[in-house]
Amino acid sequence: GENVEQHPSTLSVQEGDSAVIKCTYSDSASNYFPWYKQELGKRPQLIIDIRSNVGEKKDQRIAVTLNKTAKHFSLHITETQPEDSAVYFCAASKRGNKLVFGAGTILRVKS
Amino acid sequence: DAGVTQSPTHLIKTRGQQVTLRCSPKSGHDTVSWYQQALGQGPQFIFQYYEEEERQRGNFPDRFSGHQFPNYSSELNVNALLLGDSALYLCASSQDRFSPLHFGNGTRLTVT
């Protein structure tokens, strides 16, 4: 079945620096790739998503890139702020919104 | 506009017991999915309901069952609870089977 690997498992950056989280998926039929942010004790919240017909998408300080050939996609956060500290999950789907999630990345932004 | 609401927030059960978790989707959403999130892991897909029928299912045993009501709300039932069923159970709703998921705050189930 589909498998999604996510790296790194933890990431510490200085406030103002950029953060990059990478994911690799196994099923070439996957066509939808969302990213979720989950703060401690709270619900996962969708922060950005991309479909397979697009290579890059930006929303203010957040961007996602997709390389279909290599089957990997990445989340880029620029000018990080303390409130960006959370667990970030990537996911992939080939059948509607049945998502396969990565194991998560704990992002710590040090002020 | 209320988002996805789940009840109860926390639950403690004993091995072998049965549990029912409830979910009300966001207004305007008709599709409900359930996910299990073990501590320190990403959510795992259990199943999805649309038009009161189970449409897709993940790799979970038959002990996990569900239901969707005409008002689109949903229940997740787990029978013969095991210690390994301890997790955060997340409900997510969407406008249809292909739209982004909106998650609820989850139900924290502890099996002792």
Tab-separated table of C-alpha atoms in Angstrom:
chain	number	residue	atom	x	y	z
A	1	GLY	CA	0.000	0.000	0.000
A	2	GLU	CA	0.884	3.659	-0.042
A	3	ASN	CA	3.672	4.737	2.259
A	4	VAL	CA	4.779	8.271	3.126
A	5	GLU	CA	8.150	8.957	4.717
A	6	GLN	CA	8.837	12.293	6.382
A	7	HIS	CA	12.137	13.898	7.400
A	8	PRO	CA	13.459	15.186	9.690
A	9	SER	CA	11.598	13.929	12.743
A	10	THR	CA	12.669	17.028	14.700
A	11	LEU	CA	13.863	20.405	13.468
A	12	SER	CA	15.133	23.338	15.509
A	13	VAL	CA	15.633	26.724	13.867
A	14	GLN	CA	16.334	30.236	15.054
A	15	GLU	CA	13.531	32.735	14.775
A	16	GLY	CA	13.672	34.388	11.365
A	17	ASP	CA	15.398	31.451	9.693
A	18	SER	CA	13.767	29.144	7.136
A	19	ALA	CA	12.562	25.608	7.793
A	20	VAL	CA	12.237	22.812	5.252
A	21	ILE	CA	10.444	19.507	5.769
A	22	LYS	CA	10.611	16.775	3.148
A	23	CYS	CA	8.324	13.865	2.321
A	24	THR	CA	8.558	10.939	-0.076
A	25	TYR	CA	5.608	8.870	-1.261
A	26	SER	CA	5.582	5.414	-2.763
A	27	ASP	CA	2.496	5.296	-4.980
A	28	SER	CA	2.967	7.143	-8.261
A	29	ALA	CA	-0.827	7.370	-8.602
A	30	SER	CA	-1.014	9.795	-5.657
A	31	ASN	CA	-2.367	13.127	-6.816
A	32	TYR	CA	-3.136	15.211	-3.722
A	33	PHE	CA	-0.608	16.339	-1.090
A	34	PRO	CA	-1.770	18.363	1.939
A	35	TRP	CA	0.239	19.606	4.907
A	36	TYR	CA	-1.223	19.810	8.401
A	37	LYS	CA	-0.015	21.668	11.483
A	38	GLN	CA	-0.895	20.218	14.878
A	39	GLU	CA	-0.227	22.143	18.065
A	40	LEU	CA	-0.071	20.285	21.361
A	41	GLY	CA	-3.495	18.993	22.335
A	42	LYS	CA	-5.186	20.541	19.306
A	43	ARG	CA	-6.640	19.382	16.021
A	44	PRO	CA	-4.576	19.006	12.851
A	45	GLN	CA	-5.130	22.117	10.735
A	46	LEU	CA	-4.651	22.262	6.997
A	47	ILE	CA	-2.028	24.897	6.169
A	48	ILE	CA	-1.446	24.297	2.474
A	49	ASP	CA	-2.089	21.654	-0.150
A	50	ILE	CA	-1.018	20.916	-3.713
A	51	ARG	CA	-2.347	18.746	-6.500
A	52	SER	CA	-0.253	16.768	-8.934
A	53	ASN	CA	-0.848	19.121	-11.864
A	54	VAL	CA	1.014	21.904	-10.047
A	55	GLY	CA	4.719	22.069	-9.194
A	56	GLU	CA	4.696	24.790	-6.558
A	57	LYS	CA	2.216	26.717	-4.439
A	58	LYS	CA	2.765	29.636	-2.069
A	59	ASP	CA	0.702	31.221	0.678
A	60	GLN	CA	2.490	34.096	2.408
A	61	ARG	CA	5.409	32.564	4.353
A	62	ILE	CA	4.531	28.994	3.428
A	63	ALA	CA	5.286	27.198	0.170
A	64	VAL	CA	5.057	23.608	-1.038
A	65	THR	CA	6.962	22.083	-3.947
A	66	LEU	CA	6.199	18.809	-5.705
A	67	ASN	CA	8.526	16.646	-7.798
A	68	LYS	CA	6.373	13.938	-9.350
A	69	THR	CA	9.290	12.220	-11.066
A	70	ALA	CA	11.157	11.763	-7.801
A	71	LYS	CA	7.913	11.266	-5.837
A	72	HIS	CA	8.748	13.782	-3.191
A	73	PHE	CA	7.292	17.045	-1.915
A	74	SER	CA	8.520	19.623	0.541
A	75	LEU	CA	7.188	22.289	2.883
A	76	HIS	CA	9.102	25.547	3.135
A	77	ILE	CA	8.464	28.060	5.907
A	78	THR	CA	10.300	31.373	5.658
A	79	GLU	CA	10.898	33.973	8.387
A	80	THR	CA	9.907	31.494	11.092
A	81	GLN	CA	8.204	32.778	14.221
A	82	PRO	CA	7.758	31.176	17.666
A	83	GLU	CA	4.098	30.493	16.869
A	84	ASP	CA	5.224	28.254	14.003
A	85	SER	CA	6.392	25.742	16.640
A	86	ALA	CA	4.220	22.644	16.270
A	87	VAL	CA	4.134	19.165	14.725
A	88	TYR	CA	3.819	19.202	10.947
A	89	PHE	CA	2.411	16.266	8.994
A	90	CYS	CA	2.569	15.654	5.278
A	91	ALA	CA	0.063	13.365	3.594
A	92	ALA	CA	-0.657	11.852	0.208
A	93	SER	CA	-3.804	10.570	-1.436
A	94	LYS	CA	-4.698	8.835	-4.678
A	95	ARG	CA	-8.369	8.201	-4.023
A	96	GLY	CA	-10.245	11.265	-3.009
A	97	ASN	CA	-9.450	12.420	0.498
A	98	LYS	CA	-8.353	9.097	2.017
A	99	LEU	CA	-5.031	10.388	3.332
A	100	VAL	CA	-1.842	8.503	4.172
A	101	PHE	CA	0.152	10.570	6.660
A	102	GLY	CA	3.843	10.814	7.375
A	103	ALA	CA	5.103	10.303	10.917
A	104	GLY	CA	5.388	14.027	11.592
A	105	THR	CA	8.100	16.623	12.183
A	106	ILE	CA	8.425	18.488	15.476
A	107	LEU	CA	9.421	22.050	14.595
A	108	ARG	CA	10.910	24.229	17.335
A	109	VAL	CA	11.501	27.889	16.631
A	110	LYS	CA	13.897	29.410	19.143
A	111	SER	CA	13.553	33.095	19.954
B	1	ASP	CA	-20.055	28.579	12.205
B	2	ALA	CA	-19.174	25.545	14.296
B	3	GLY	CA	-16.412	23.367	12.987
B	4	VAL	CA	-16.196	19.608	13.415
B	5	THR	CA	-17.285	18.654	16.918
B	6	GLN	CA	-16.516	15.383	18.671
B	7	SER	CA	-17.704	13.838	21.912
B	8	PRO	CA	-16.619	12.872	24.424
B	9	THR	CA	-13.230	14.598	24.686
B	10	HIS	CA	-11.763	11.921	26.928
B	11	LEU	CA	-12.762	8.360	27.705
B	12	ILE	CA	-11.337	5.576	29.849
B	13	LYS	CA	-12.389	1.993	29.183
B	14	THR	CA	-11.334	-1.479	30.281
B	15	ARG	CA	-10.056	-4.202	27.965
B	16	GLY	CA	-12.908	-6.135	26.373
B	17	GLN	CA	-15.417	-3.308	26.667
B	18	GLN	CA	-17.108	-1.509	23.796
B	19	VAL	CA	-16.994	2.212	23.032
B	20	THR	CA	-18.942	4.650	20.832
B	21	LEU	CA	-17.479	7.952	19.704
B	22	ARG	CA	-19.530	10.691	18.066
B	23	CYS	CA	-18.873	13.332	15.455
B	24	SER	CA	-20.831	16.230	13.984
B	25	PRO	CA	-19.413	17.521	10.706
B	26	LYS	CA	-18.850	21.125	9.810
B	27	SER	CA	-21.904	22.872	8.391
B	28	GLY	CA	-22.196	22.175	4.661
B	29	HIS	CA	-20.093	19.018	4.806
B	30	ASP	CA	-21.596	15.626	3.970
B	31	THR	CA	-18.575	13.318	4.103
B	32	VAL	CA	-17.067	12.068	7.362
B	33	SER	CA	-13.776	10.229	7.829
B	34	TRP	CA	-12.295	8.704	10.967
B	35	TYR	CA	-8.607	8.493	11.811
B	36	GLN	CA	-6.665	6.918	14.677
B	37	GLN	CA	-3.612	8.792	15.948
B	38	ALA	CA	-1.319	6.895	18.296
B	39	LEU	CA	1.031	8.928	20.461
B	40	GLY	CA	3.899	10.375	18.452
B	41	GLN	CA	2.562	9.136	15.109
B	42	GLY	CA	0.613	10.463	12.180
B	43	PRO	CA	-3.116	9.794	11.863
B	44	GLN	CA	-4.117	6.485	10.270
B	45	PHE	CA	-7.243	6.198	8.117
B	46	ILE	CA	-9.967	3.988	9.563
B	47	PHE	CA	-12.920	4.559	7.202
B	48	GLN	CA	-14.999	7.131	5.368
B	49	TYR	CA	-18.768	7.608	5.253
B	50	TYR	CA	-20.768	9.292	2.546
B	51	GLU	CA	-24.521	9.066	1.927
B	52	GLU	CA	-24.820	6.909	5.048
B	53	GLU	CA	-22.578	4.191	3.660
B	54	GLU	CA	-18.995	3.159	4.287
B	55	ARG	CA	-17.134	4.111	1.095
B	56	GLN	CA	-13.504	3.384	1.890
B	57	ARG	CA	-11.789	1.467	4.656
B	58	GLY	CA	-8.239	1.316	5.963
B	59	ASN	CA	-6.400	-1.629	7.495
B	60	PHE	CA	-8.462	-1.932	10.646
B	61	PRO	CA	-10.194	-5.097	11.928
B	62	ASP	CA	-13.941	-5.616	11.924
B	63	ARG	CA	-13.977	-4.622	15.602
B	64	PHE	CA	-14.035	-1.085	14.220
B	65	SER	CA	-17.388	-0.152	12.746
B	66	GLY	CA	-19.252	3.010	12.041
B	67	HIS	CA	-22.438	4.660	11.043
B	68	GLN	CA	-23.544	7.860	9.380
B	69	PHE	CA	-26.937	9.375	10.072
B	70	PRO	CA	-29.217	11.324	7.695
B	71	ASN	CA	-28.010	14.606	9.243
B	72	TYR	CA	-24.428	13.581	8.240
B	73	SER	CA	-23.267	13.050	11.828
B	74	SER	CA	-21.331	9.869	12.463
B	75	GLU	CA	-20.398	7.325	15.104
B	76	LEU	CA	-17.340	5.149	15.478
B	77	ASN	CA	-17.795	1.927	17.429
B	78	VAL	CA	-14.981	-0.248	18.692
B	79	ASN	CA	-15.753	-3.664	20.204
B	80	ALA	CA	-13.608	-5.913	22.378
B	81	LEU	CA	-11.189	-3.123	23.230
B	82	LEU	CA	-7.473	-3.885	23.370
B	83	LEU	CA	-4.745	-1.937	25.124
B	84	GLY	CA	-3.405	-1.051	21.667
B	85	ASP	CA	-6.618	0.780	20.842
B	86	SER	CA	-5.538	3.582	23.171
B	87	ALA	CA	-5.147	6.612	20.925
B	88	LEU	CA	-6.581	9.920	19.823
B	89	TYR	CA	-9.523	9.313	17.493
B	90	LEU	CA	-9.994	12.100	15.002
B	91	CYS	CA	-13.064	12.791	12.955
B	92	ALA	CA	-12.719	14.836	9.787
B	93	SER	CA	-15.389	16.200	7.495
B	94	SER	CA	-15.324	17.518	3.957
B	95	GLN	CA	-17.680	18.995	1.386
B	96	ASP	CA	-17.342	15.840	-0.666
B	97	ARG	CA	-15.021	12.853	-1.057
B	98	PHE	CA	-12.396	14.916	-2.880
B	99	SER	CA	-12.279	18.152	-0.874
B	100	PRO	CA	-9.815	19.034	1.903
B	101	LEU	CA	-10.414	17.522	5.317
B	102	HIS	CA	-11.311	19.581	8.377
B	103	PHE	CA	-10.497	17.805	11.624
B	104	GLY	CA	-12.192	17.880	14.992
B	105	ASN	CA	-10.293	18.076	18.280
B	106	GLY	CA	-10.539	14.333	18.732
B	107	THR	CA	-11.489	11.911	21.475
B	108	ARG	CA	-8.671	10.650	23.659
B	109	LEU	CA	-9.401	6.968	24.407
B	110	THR	CA	-7.449	5.178	27.105
B	111	VAL	CA	-7.870	1.420	27.485
B	112	THR	CA	-6.672	-0.044	30.791
